[in-house]
């Protein structure tokens, strides 16, 4: 992946995640972690290669086909980005808007026929009792769990989490990681979690991918990743590759 200014953010990066597998991606700032996620979700168009999700190459799609394919990829960001004045259940059901065809939904009306499934998603993250509370009354950890439920309401086959616990206290971070682990196992999701906490990746993921200067430094089962390999990811990285002649 090369940006228009010549910066090569990713170089020959290959990542395969199977259903029921959680992969943690580690690396220092600027190593390419967020660019990798943005390529997978087609928030940026990769300059080469494939992005295959559930049999479709998102890199080759545009317009309505791309929007439909994206519904198979749920995303949780560092900030939950909830609508603070709306209820918890209203925030969750927003994840179903992409598959709702009614005219009212095009103007922001929530699809009421999706309420039972939205409630199921809230139950999955342990917050069904909070369904009718306003989102701005939640703690940081609770808000992030609602963001996970909203992603589940898309009915995704893959779930991507970009530093989902970076702003949480240790107990809340563990709670979110436990939920992601359980969803991986019970719903057989493909889960990719970008983390700055190596210990959480090693505790909850099946594999760890280490990125350094836009390249894969290692891709290993957690029990084969020692402290020295993790430390090496965070040493002063070489200068990023620029325009090649």
PDB file of C-alpha atoms in Angstrom:
ATOM      1  CA  UNK A   1       0.000   0.000   0.000  1.00  0.00           C
ATOM      2  CA  UNK A   2       1.605   3.235  -1.211  1.00  0.00           C
ATOM      3  CA  UNK A   3       0.054   6.631  -0.524  1.00  0.00           C
ATOM      4  CA  UNK A   4       0.018   9.369  -3.214  1.00  0.00           C
ATOM      5  CA  UNK A   5       2.880  11.198  -1.465  1.00  0.00           C
ATOM      6  CA  UNK A   6       5.117   8.175  -2.087  1.00  0.00           C
ATOM      7  CA  UNK A   7       5.044   6.789   1.451  1.00  0.00           C
ATOM      8  CA  UNK A   8       4.808   2.996   1.395  1.00  0.00           C
ATOM      9  CA  UNK A   9       2.734   2.163   4.468  1.00  0.00           C
ATOM     10  CA  UNK A  10       2.552  -1.590   3.847  1.00  0.00           C
ATOM     11  CA  UNK A  11       5.006  -3.778   1.982  1.00  0.00           C
ATOM     12  CA  UNK A  12       4.099  -7.349   0.965  1.00  0.00           C
ATOM     13  CA  UNK A  13       1.781  -7.845   3.958  1.00  0.00           C
ATOM     14  CA  UNK A  14      -0.314 -11.005   3.858  1.00  0.00           C
ATOM     15  CA  UNK A  15      -2.829 -11.909   6.554  1.00  0.00           C
ATOM     16  CA  UNK A  16      -5.291 -14.796   6.652  1.00  0.00           C
ATOM     17  CA  UNK A  17      -7.798 -15.232   9.482  1.00  0.00           C
ATOM     18  CA  UNK A  18     -10.013 -18.295   9.745  1.00  0.00           C
ATOM     19  CA  UNK A  19     -13.546 -18.431  11.211  1.00  0.00           C
ATOM     20  CA  UNK A  20     -13.288 -18.872  14.971  1.00  0.00           C
ATOM     21  CA  UNK A  21      -9.808 -17.351  15.109  1.00  0.00           C
ATOM     22  CA  UNK A  22      -8.664 -14.159  16.813  1.00  0.00           C
ATOM     23  CA  UNK A  23      -5.490 -12.480  15.563  1.00  0.00           C
ATOM     24  CA  UNK A  24      -3.815  -9.665  17.487  1.00  0.00           C
ATOM     25  CA  UNK A  25      -1.768  -7.147  15.495  1.00  0.00           C
ATOM     26  CA  UNK A  26       1.053  -5.431  17.387  1.00  0.00           C
ATOM     27  CA  UNK A  27       3.501  -2.729  16.367  1.00  0.00           C
ATOM     28  CA  UNK A  28       4.725   0.750  17.166  1.00  0.00           C
ATOM     29  CA  UNK A  29       3.081   3.931  15.934  1.00  0.00           C
ATOM     30  CA  UNK A  30       3.569   4.197  12.182  1.00  0.00           C
ATOM     31  CA  UNK A  31       4.156   0.486  11.693  1.00  0.00           C
ATOM     32  CA  UNK A  32       1.126   0.145   9.397  1.00  0.00           C
ATOM     33  CA  UNK A  33      -1.464  -1.330  11.778  1.00  0.00           C
ATOM     34  CA  UNK A  34      -4.245   1.174  11.108  1.00  0.00           C
ATOM     35  CA  UNK A  35      -3.486   1.247   7.380  1.00  0.00           C
ATOM     36  CA  UNK A  36      -3.927  -2.522   7.320  1.00  0.00           C
ATOM     37  CA  UNK A  37      -7.355  -2.190   8.910  1.00  0.00           C
ATOM     38  CA  UNK A  38      -8.323   0.635   6.555  1.00  0.00           C
ATOM     39  CA  UNK A  39      -7.357  -1.518   3.559  1.00  0.00           C
ATOM     40  CA  UNK A  40      -9.404  -4.464   4.824  1.00  0.00           C
ATOM     41  CA  UNK A  41     -12.490  -2.267   5.215  1.00  0.00           C
ATOM     42  CA  UNK A  42     -11.745  -0.397   1.952  1.00  0.00           C
ATOM     43  CA  UNK A  43     -11.652   2.959   3.757  1.00  0.00           C
ATOM     44  CA  UNK A  44      -8.605   3.308   1.512  1.00  0.00           C
ATOM     45  CA  UNK A  45      -8.123   1.477  -1.760  1.00  0.00           C
ATOM     46  CA  UNK A  46      -5.033  -0.785  -1.650  1.00  0.00           C
ATOM     47  CA  UNK A  47      -2.623  -0.061  -4.473  1.00  0.00           C
ATOM     48  CA  UNK A  48      -2.049  -3.782  -5.064  1.00  0.00           C
ATOM     49  CA  UNK A  49      -3.182  -7.178  -3.849  1.00  0.00           C
ATOM     50  CA  UNK A  50      -6.480  -8.688  -2.739  1.00  0.00           C
ATOM     51  CA  UNK A  51      -8.786  -8.101   0.228  1.00  0.00           C
ATOM     52  CA  UNK A  52     -10.927 -11.217   0.274  1.00  0.00           C
ATOM     53  CA  UNK A  53     -13.799 -11.397   2.778  1.00  0.00           C
ATOM     54  CA  UNK A  54     -16.236 -14.298   2.671  1.00  0.00           C
ATOM     55  CA  UNK A  55     -15.186 -15.129  -0.889  1.00  0.00           C
ATOM     56  CA  UNK A  56     -15.380 -11.593  -2.292  1.00  0.00           C
ATOM     57  CA  UNK A  57     -12.429  -9.393  -3.216  1.00  0.00           C
ATOM     58  CA  UNK A  58     -13.327  -6.002  -1.722  1.00  0.00           C
ATOM     59  CA  UNK A  59     -10.387  -4.429  -3.536  1.00  0.00           C
ATOM     60  CA  UNK A  60     -12.158  -5.068  -6.853  1.00  0.00           C
ATOM     61  CA  UNK A  61     -15.567  -3.706  -5.822  1.00  0.00           C
ATOM     62  CA  UNK A  62     -17.065  -0.235  -6.073  1.00  0.00           C
ATOM     63  CA  UNK A  63     -20.370   1.482  -5.387  1.00  0.00           C
ATOM     64  CA  UNK A  64     -23.348  -0.598  -4.265  1.00  0.00           C
ATOM     65  CA  UNK A  65     -21.400  -3.862  -4.483  1.00  0.00           C
ATOM     66  CA  UNK A  66     -18.724  -2.521  -2.146  1.00  0.00           C
ATOM     67  CA  UNK A  67     -21.306  -1.171   0.308  1.00  0.00           C
ATOM     68  CA  UNK A  68     -23.040  -4.555   0.402  1.00  0.00           C
ATOM     69  CA  UNK A  69     -19.770  -6.435   0.941  1.00  0.00           C
ATOM     70  CA  UNK A  70     -18.706  -4.071   3.720  1.00  0.00           C
ATOM     71  CA  UNK A  71     -21.732  -5.107   5.749  1.00  0.00           C
ATOM     72  CA  UNK A  72     -19.931  -8.377   6.353  1.00  0.00           C
ATOM     73  CA  UNK A  73     -17.168  -6.571   8.247  1.00  0.00           C
ATOM     74  CA  UNK A  74     -17.996  -5.075  11.629  1.00  0.00           C
ATOM     75  CA  UNK A  75     -15.569  -2.459  12.954  1.00  0.00           C
ATOM     76  CA  UNK A  76     -14.969  -1.251  16.508  1.00  0.00           C
ATOM     77  CA  UNK A  77     -12.741   1.804  16.909  1.00  0.00           C
ATOM     78  CA  UNK A  78     -10.895   3.213  19.919  1.00  0.00           C
ATOM     79  CA  UNK A  79     -13.704   5.730  20.412  1.00  0.00           C
ATOM     80  CA  UNK A  80     -17.163   4.110  20.635  1.00  0.00           C
ATOM     81  CA  UNK A  81     -18.687   7.064  18.699  1.00  0.00           C
ATOM     82  CA  UNK A  82     -22.146   6.575  20.181  1.00  0.00           C
ATOM     83  CA  UNK A  83     -24.960   9.056  19.673  1.00  0.00           C
ATOM     84  CA  UNK A  84     -24.906  10.323  23.237  1.00  0.00           C
ATOM     85  CA  UNK A  85     -28.500  11.540  23.480  1.00  0.00           C
ATOM     86  CA  UNK A  86     -30.034   8.387  22.074  1.00  0.00           C
ATOM     87  CA  UNK A  87     -30.756   5.199  23.964  1.00  0.00           C
ATOM     88  CA  UNK A  88     -28.367   2.282  24.082  1.00  0.00           C
ATOM     89  CA  UNK A  89     -30.714   0.109  21.993  1.00  0.00           C
ATOM     90  CA  UNK A  90     -31.045   2.876  19.377  1.00  0.00           C
ATOM     91  CA  UNK A  91     -27.263   2.994  19.039  1.00  0.00           C
ATOM     92  CA  UNK A  92     -27.076  -0.774  18.622  1.00  0.00           C
ATOM     93  CA  UNK A  93     -29.846  -1.000  16.039  1.00  0.00           C
ATOM     94  CA  UNK A  94     -27.995   1.571  13.917  1.00  0.00           C
ATOM     95  CA  UNK A  95     -25.763  -1.345  12.914  1.00  0.00           C
ATOM     96  CA  UNK A  96     -28.701  -2.801  10.975  1.00  0.00           C
ATOM     97  CA  UNK A  97     -29.337   0.299   8.845  1.00  0.00           C
ATOM     98  CA  UNK A  98     -27.178  -0.984   5.988  1.00  0.00           C
ATOM     99  CA  UNK A  99     -29.583  -3.833   5.233  1.00  0.00           C
ATOM    100  CA  UNK A 100     -32.804  -1.850   5.826  1.00  0.00           C
ATOM    101  CA  UNK A 101     -34.539  -0.730   2.679  1.00  0.00           C
ATOM    102  CA  UNK A 102     -37.466   1.358   3.985  1.00  0.00           C
ATOM    103  CA  UNK A 103     -37.762   5.016   2.992  1.00  0.00           C
ATOM    104  CA  UNK A 104     -37.819   6.073   6.633  1.00  0.00           C
ATOM    105  CA  UNK A 105     -34.457   4.408   7.284  1.00  0.00           C
ATOM    106  CA  UNK A 106     -32.923   6.504   4.516  1.00  0.00           C
ATOM    107  CA  UNK A 107     -33.839   9.562   6.599  1.00  0.00           C
ATOM    108  CA  UNK A 108     -32.473   8.157   9.860  1.00  0.00           C
ATOM    109  CA  UNK A 109     -35.532   6.322  11.220  1.00  0.00           C
ATOM    110  CA  UNK A 110     -34.542   3.142  13.022  1.00  0.00           C
ATOM    111  CA  UNK A 111     -35.862  -0.193  11.665  1.00  0.00           C
ATOM    112  CA  UNK A 112     -38.160  -1.420  14.447  1.00  0.00           C
ATOM    113  CA  UNK A 113     -38.282  -4.943  13.024  1.00  0.00           C
ATOM    114  CA  UNK A 114     -34.597  -5.253  13.982  1.00  0.00           C
ATOM    115  CA  UNK A 115     -35.280  -4.544  17.686  1.00  0.00           C
ATOM    116  CA  UNK A 116     -35.343  -8.221  18.784  1.00  0.00           C
ATOM    117  CA  UNK A 117     -31.976  -8.910  17.155  1.00  0.00           C
ATOM    118  CA  UNK A 118     -30.494  -5.683  18.567  1.00  0.00           C
ATOM    119  CA  UNK A 119     -31.588  -6.862  22.017  1.00  0.00           C
ATOM    120  CA  UNK A 120     -29.825 -10.189  21.381  1.00  0.00           C
ATOM    121  CA  UNK A 121     -26.649  -8.307  20.499  1.00  0.00           C
ATOM    122  CA  UNK A 122     -26.876  -6.307  23.723  1.00  0.00           C
ATOM    123  CA  UNK A 123     -27.336  -9.523  25.669  1.00  0.00           C
ATOM    124  CA  UNK A 124     -24.171 -10.872  24.030  1.00  0.00           C
ATOM    125  CA  UNK A 125     -22.164  -8.051  25.641  1.00  0.00           C
ATOM    126  CA  UNK A 126     -23.992  -8.229  28.974  1.00  0.00           C
ATOM    127  CA  UNK A 127     -25.872  -4.937  28.702  1.00  0.00           C
ATOM    128  CA  UNK A 128     -29.470  -5.864  27.911  1.00  0.00           C
ATOM    129  CA  UNK A 129     -30.594  -4.223  31.174  1.00  0.00           C
ATOM    130  CA  UNK A 130     -29.126  -0.941  29.871  1.00  0.00           C
ATOM    131  CA  UNK A 131     -31.148  -0.956  26.636  1.00  0.00           C
ATOM    132  CA  UNK A 132     -33.257   2.103  27.433  1.00  0.00           C
ATOM    133  CA  UNK A 133     -30.614   4.190  29.172  1.00  0.00           C
ATOM    134  CA  UNK A 134     -29.120   7.154  27.378  1.00  0.00           C
ATOM    135  CA  UNK A 135     -25.711   6.452  25.921  1.00  0.00           C
ATOM    136  CA  UNK A 136     -24.168   9.433  27.725  1.00  0.00           C
ATOM    137  CA  UNK A 137     -24.795   7.746  31.105  1.00  0.00           C
ATOM    138  CA  UNK A 138     -22.450   4.841  30.344  1.00  0.00           C
ATOM    139  CA  UNK A 139     -18.921   4.289  31.588  1.00  0.00           C
ATOM    140  CA  UNK A 140     -16.115   4.028  29.035  1.00  0.00           C
ATOM    141  CA  UNK A 141     -16.073   0.247  29.204  1.00  0.00           C
ATOM    142  CA  UNK A 142     -19.850  -0.004  28.871  1.00  0.00           C
ATOM    143  CA  UNK A 143     -19.834   2.345  25.872  1.00  0.00           C
ATOM    144  CA  UNK A 144     -17.216   0.208  24.143  1.00  0.00           C
ATOM    145  CA  UNK A 145     -19.300  -2.902  24.767  1.00  0.00           C
ATOM    146  CA  UNK A 146     -22.263  -1.135  23.136  1.00  0.00           C
ATOM    147  CA  UNK A 147     -20.010  -0.403  20.140  1.00  0.00           C
ATOM    148  CA  UNK A 148     -19.261  -4.131  19.929  1.00  0.00           C
ATOM    149  CA  UNK A 149     -23.005  -4.892  20.037  1.00  0.00           C
ATOM    150  CA  UNK A 150     -23.623  -2.342  17.263  1.00  0.00           C
ATOM    151  CA  UNK A 151     -21.004  -4.084  15.101  1.00  0.00           C
ATOM    152  CA  UNK A 152     -22.664  -7.450  15.816  1.00  0.00           C
ATOM    153  CA  UNK A 153     -25.990  -6.000  14.664  1.00  0.00           C
ATOM    154  CA  UNK A 154     -24.520  -5.874  11.151  1.00  0.00           C
ATOM    155  CA  UNK A 155     -24.437  -9.703  11.238  1.00  0.00           C
ATOM    156  CA  UNK A 156     -20.771  -9.674  10.200  1.00  0.00           C
ATOM    157  CA  UNK A 157     -18.560 -12.602   9.295  1.00  0.00           C
ATOM    158  CA  UNK A 158     -15.481 -10.659  10.396  1.00  0.00           C
ATOM    159  CA  UNK A 159     -14.947  -8.223  13.261  1.00  0.00           C
ATOM    160  CA  UNK A 160     -12.095  -5.717  13.261  1.00  0.00           C
ATOM    161  CA  UNK A 161     -11.177  -3.816  16.416  1.00  0.00           C
ATOM    162  CA  UNK A 162      -8.742  -0.895  16.171  1.00  0.00           C
ATOM    163  CA  UNK A 163      -7.248  -0.341  19.633  1.00  0.00           C
ATOM    164  CA  UNK A 164     -10.611  -1.039  21.319  1.00  0.00           C
ATOM    165  CA  UNK A 165      -9.213  -0.909  24.863  1.00  0.00           C
ATOM    166  CA  UNK A 166      -6.661   1.888  24.521  1.00  0.00           C
ATOM    167  CA  UNK A 167      -8.674   4.381  26.602  1.00  0.00           C
ATOM    168  CA  UNK A 168     -10.051   1.914  29.150  1.00  0.00           C
ATOM    169  CA  UNK A 169      -8.896   1.049  32.650  1.00  0.00           C
ATOM    170  CA  UNK A 170      -7.352  -2.416  33.108  1.00  0.00           C
ATOM    171  CA  UNK A 171     -10.511  -4.113  34.390  1.00  0.00           C
ATOM    172  CA  UNK A 172     -12.685  -2.716  31.592  1.00  0.00           C
ATOM    173  CA  UNK A 173     -10.026  -3.647  29.016  1.00  0.00           C
ATOM    174  CA  UNK A 174     -10.020  -7.256  30.200  1.00  0.00           C
ATOM    175  CA  UNK A 175     -13.826  -7.331  30.089  1.00  0.00           C
ATOM    176  CA  UNK A 176     -13.887  -6.165  26.447  1.00  0.00           C
ATOM    177  CA  UNK A 177     -11.184  -8.657  25.454  1.00  0.00           C
ATOM    178  CA  UNK A 178     -13.074 -11.481  27.160  1.00  0.00           C
ATOM    179  CA  UNK A 179     -16.198 -10.565  25.176  1.00  0.00           C
ATOM    180  CA  UNK A 180     -14.249 -10.530  21.900  1.00  0.00           C
ATOM    181  CA  UNK A 181     -12.750 -13.918  22.735  1.00  0.00           C
ATOM    182  CA  UNK A 182     -16.150 -15.401  23.524  1.00  0.00           C
ATOM    183  CA  UNK A 183     -17.694 -14.006  20.328  1.00  0.00           C
ATOM    184  CA  UNK A 184     -14.822 -15.472  18.332  1.00  0.00           C
ATOM    185  CA  UNK A 185     -15.493 -18.914  19.754  1.00  0.00           C
ATOM    186  CA  UNK A 186     -19.299 -18.935  19.952  1.00  0.00           C
ATOM    187  CA  UNK A 187     -20.116 -17.149  16.691  1.00  0.00           C
ATOM    188  CA  UNK A 188     -17.088 -18.403  14.751  1.00  0.00           C
ATOM    189  CA  UNK A 189     -16.188 -14.864  13.698  1.00  0.00           C
ATOM    190  CA  UNK A 190     -12.897 -13.916  12.088  1.00  0.00           C
ATOM    191  CA  UNK A 191     -11.554 -11.354  14.581  1.00  0.00           C
ATOM    192  CA  UNK A 192      -8.598  -9.009  14.115  1.00  0.00           C
ATOM    193  CA  UNK A 193      -7.633  -6.824  17.085  1.00  0.00           C
ATOM    194  CA  UNK A 194      -5.053  -4.043  16.861  1.00  0.00           C
ATOM    195  CA  UNK A 195      -3.476  -3.531  20.266  1.00  0.00           C
ATOM    196  CA  UNK A 196      -0.837  -1.529  22.083  1.00  0.00           C
ATOM    197  CA  UNK A 197      -1.011  -3.930  25.031  1.00  0.00           C
ATOM    198  CA  UNK A 198       1.026  -7.017  24.032  1.00  0.00           C
ATOM    199  CA  UNK A 199       0.020  -8.858  27.194  1.00  0.00           C
ATOM    200  CA  UNK A 200      -3.658  -8.724  26.197  1.00  0.00           C
ATOM    201  CA  UNK A 201      -2.910 -10.005  22.711  1.00  0.00           C
ATOM    202  CA  UNK A 202      -0.882 -12.888  24.078  1.00  0.00           C
ATOM    203  CA  UNK A 203      -3.575 -13.714  26.643  1.00  0.00           C
ATOM    204  CA  UNK A 204      -6.647 -13.726  24.379  1.00  0.00           C
ATOM    205  CA  UNK A 205      -5.618 -14.165  20.732  1.00  0.00           C
ATOM    206  CA  UNK A 206      -4.774 -17.360  18.881  1.00  0.00           C
ATOM    207  CA  UNK A 207      -2.020 -15.724  16.824  1.00  0.00           C
ATOM    208  CA  UNK A 208       0.010 -12.552  17.014  1.00  0.00           C
ATOM    209  CA  UNK A 209       1.154 -10.630  13.943  1.00  0.00           C
ATOM    210  CA  UNK A 210       3.964  -8.156  14.547  1.00  0.00           C
ATOM    211  CA  UNK A 211       4.302  -5.247  12.126  1.00  0.00           C
ATOM    212  CA  UNK A 212       7.473  -3.198  11.817  1.00  0.00           C
ATOM    213  CA  UNK A 213       7.972  -0.395   9.278  1.00  0.00           C
ATOM    214  CA  UNK A 214       5.091  -1.677   7.163  1.00  0.00           C
ATOM    215  CA  UNK A 215       6.259  -5.289   6.939  1.00  0.00           C
ATOM    216  CA  UNK A 216       5.374  -8.446   8.840  1.00  0.00           C
ATOM    217  CA  UNK A 217       8.128  -9.113  11.384  1.00  0.00           C
ATOM    218  CA  UNK A 218       6.464 -12.314  12.584  1.00  0.00           C
ATOM    219  CA  UNK A 219       3.154 -14.178  12.411  1.00  0.00           C
ATOM    220  CA  UNK A 220       3.097 -16.818  15.136  1.00  0.00           C
ATOM    221  CA  UNK A 221       0.898 -18.682  17.591  1.00  0.00           C
ATOM    222  CA  UNK A 222       0.901 -16.870  20.927  1.00  0.00           C
ATOM    223  CA  UNK A 223       2.854 -19.568  22.738  1.00  0.00           C
ATOM    224  CA  UNK A 224       5.769 -19.073  20.329  1.00  0.00           C
ATOM    225  CA  UNK A 225       6.025 -15.292  20.848  1.00  0.00           C
ATOM    226  CA  UNK A 226       8.448 -14.337  23.597  1.00  0.00           C
ATOM    227  CA  UNK A 227       9.165 -10.981  25.189  1.00  0.00           C
ATOM    228  CA  UNK A 228      12.263 -10.366  23.066  1.00  0.00           C
ATOM    229  CA  UNK A 229      10.287 -10.623  19.815  1.00  0.00           C
ATOM    230  CA  UNK A 230       7.699  -8.187  21.106  1.00  0.00           C
ATOM    231  CA  UNK A 231      10.321  -5.713  22.341  1.00  0.00           C
ATOM    232  CA  UNK A 232      11.981  -5.733  18.934  1.00  0.00           C
ATOM    233  CA  UNK A 233       8.800  -4.336  17.380  1.00  0.00           C
ATOM    234  CA  UNK A 234       9.074  -1.170  19.437  1.00  0.00           C
ATOM    235  CA  UNK A 235      12.738  -0.349  18.902  1.00  0.00           C
ATOM    236  CA  UNK A 236      13.495   2.685  16.759  1.00  0.00           C
ATOM    237  CA  UNK A 237      12.157   1.722  13.367  1.00  0.00           C
ATOM    238  CA  UNK A 238      13.975   2.393  10.087  1.00  0.00           C
ATOM    239  CA  UNK A 239      12.873   5.347   8.027  1.00  0.00           C
ATOM    240  CA  UNK A 240       9.725   4.576   6.001  1.00  0.00           C
ATOM    241  CA  UNK A 241      10.261   3.791   2.358  1.00  0.00           C
ATOM    242  CA  UNK A 242       9.702   6.700  -0.007  1.00  0.00           C
ATOM    243  CA  UNK A 243       9.385   6.966  -3.734  1.00  0.00           C
ATOM    244  CA  UNK A 244      11.516   4.462  -5.574  1.00  0.00           C
ATOM    245  CA  UNK A 245      13.229   5.393  -8.785  1.00  0.00           C
TER     246      UNK A 245
END
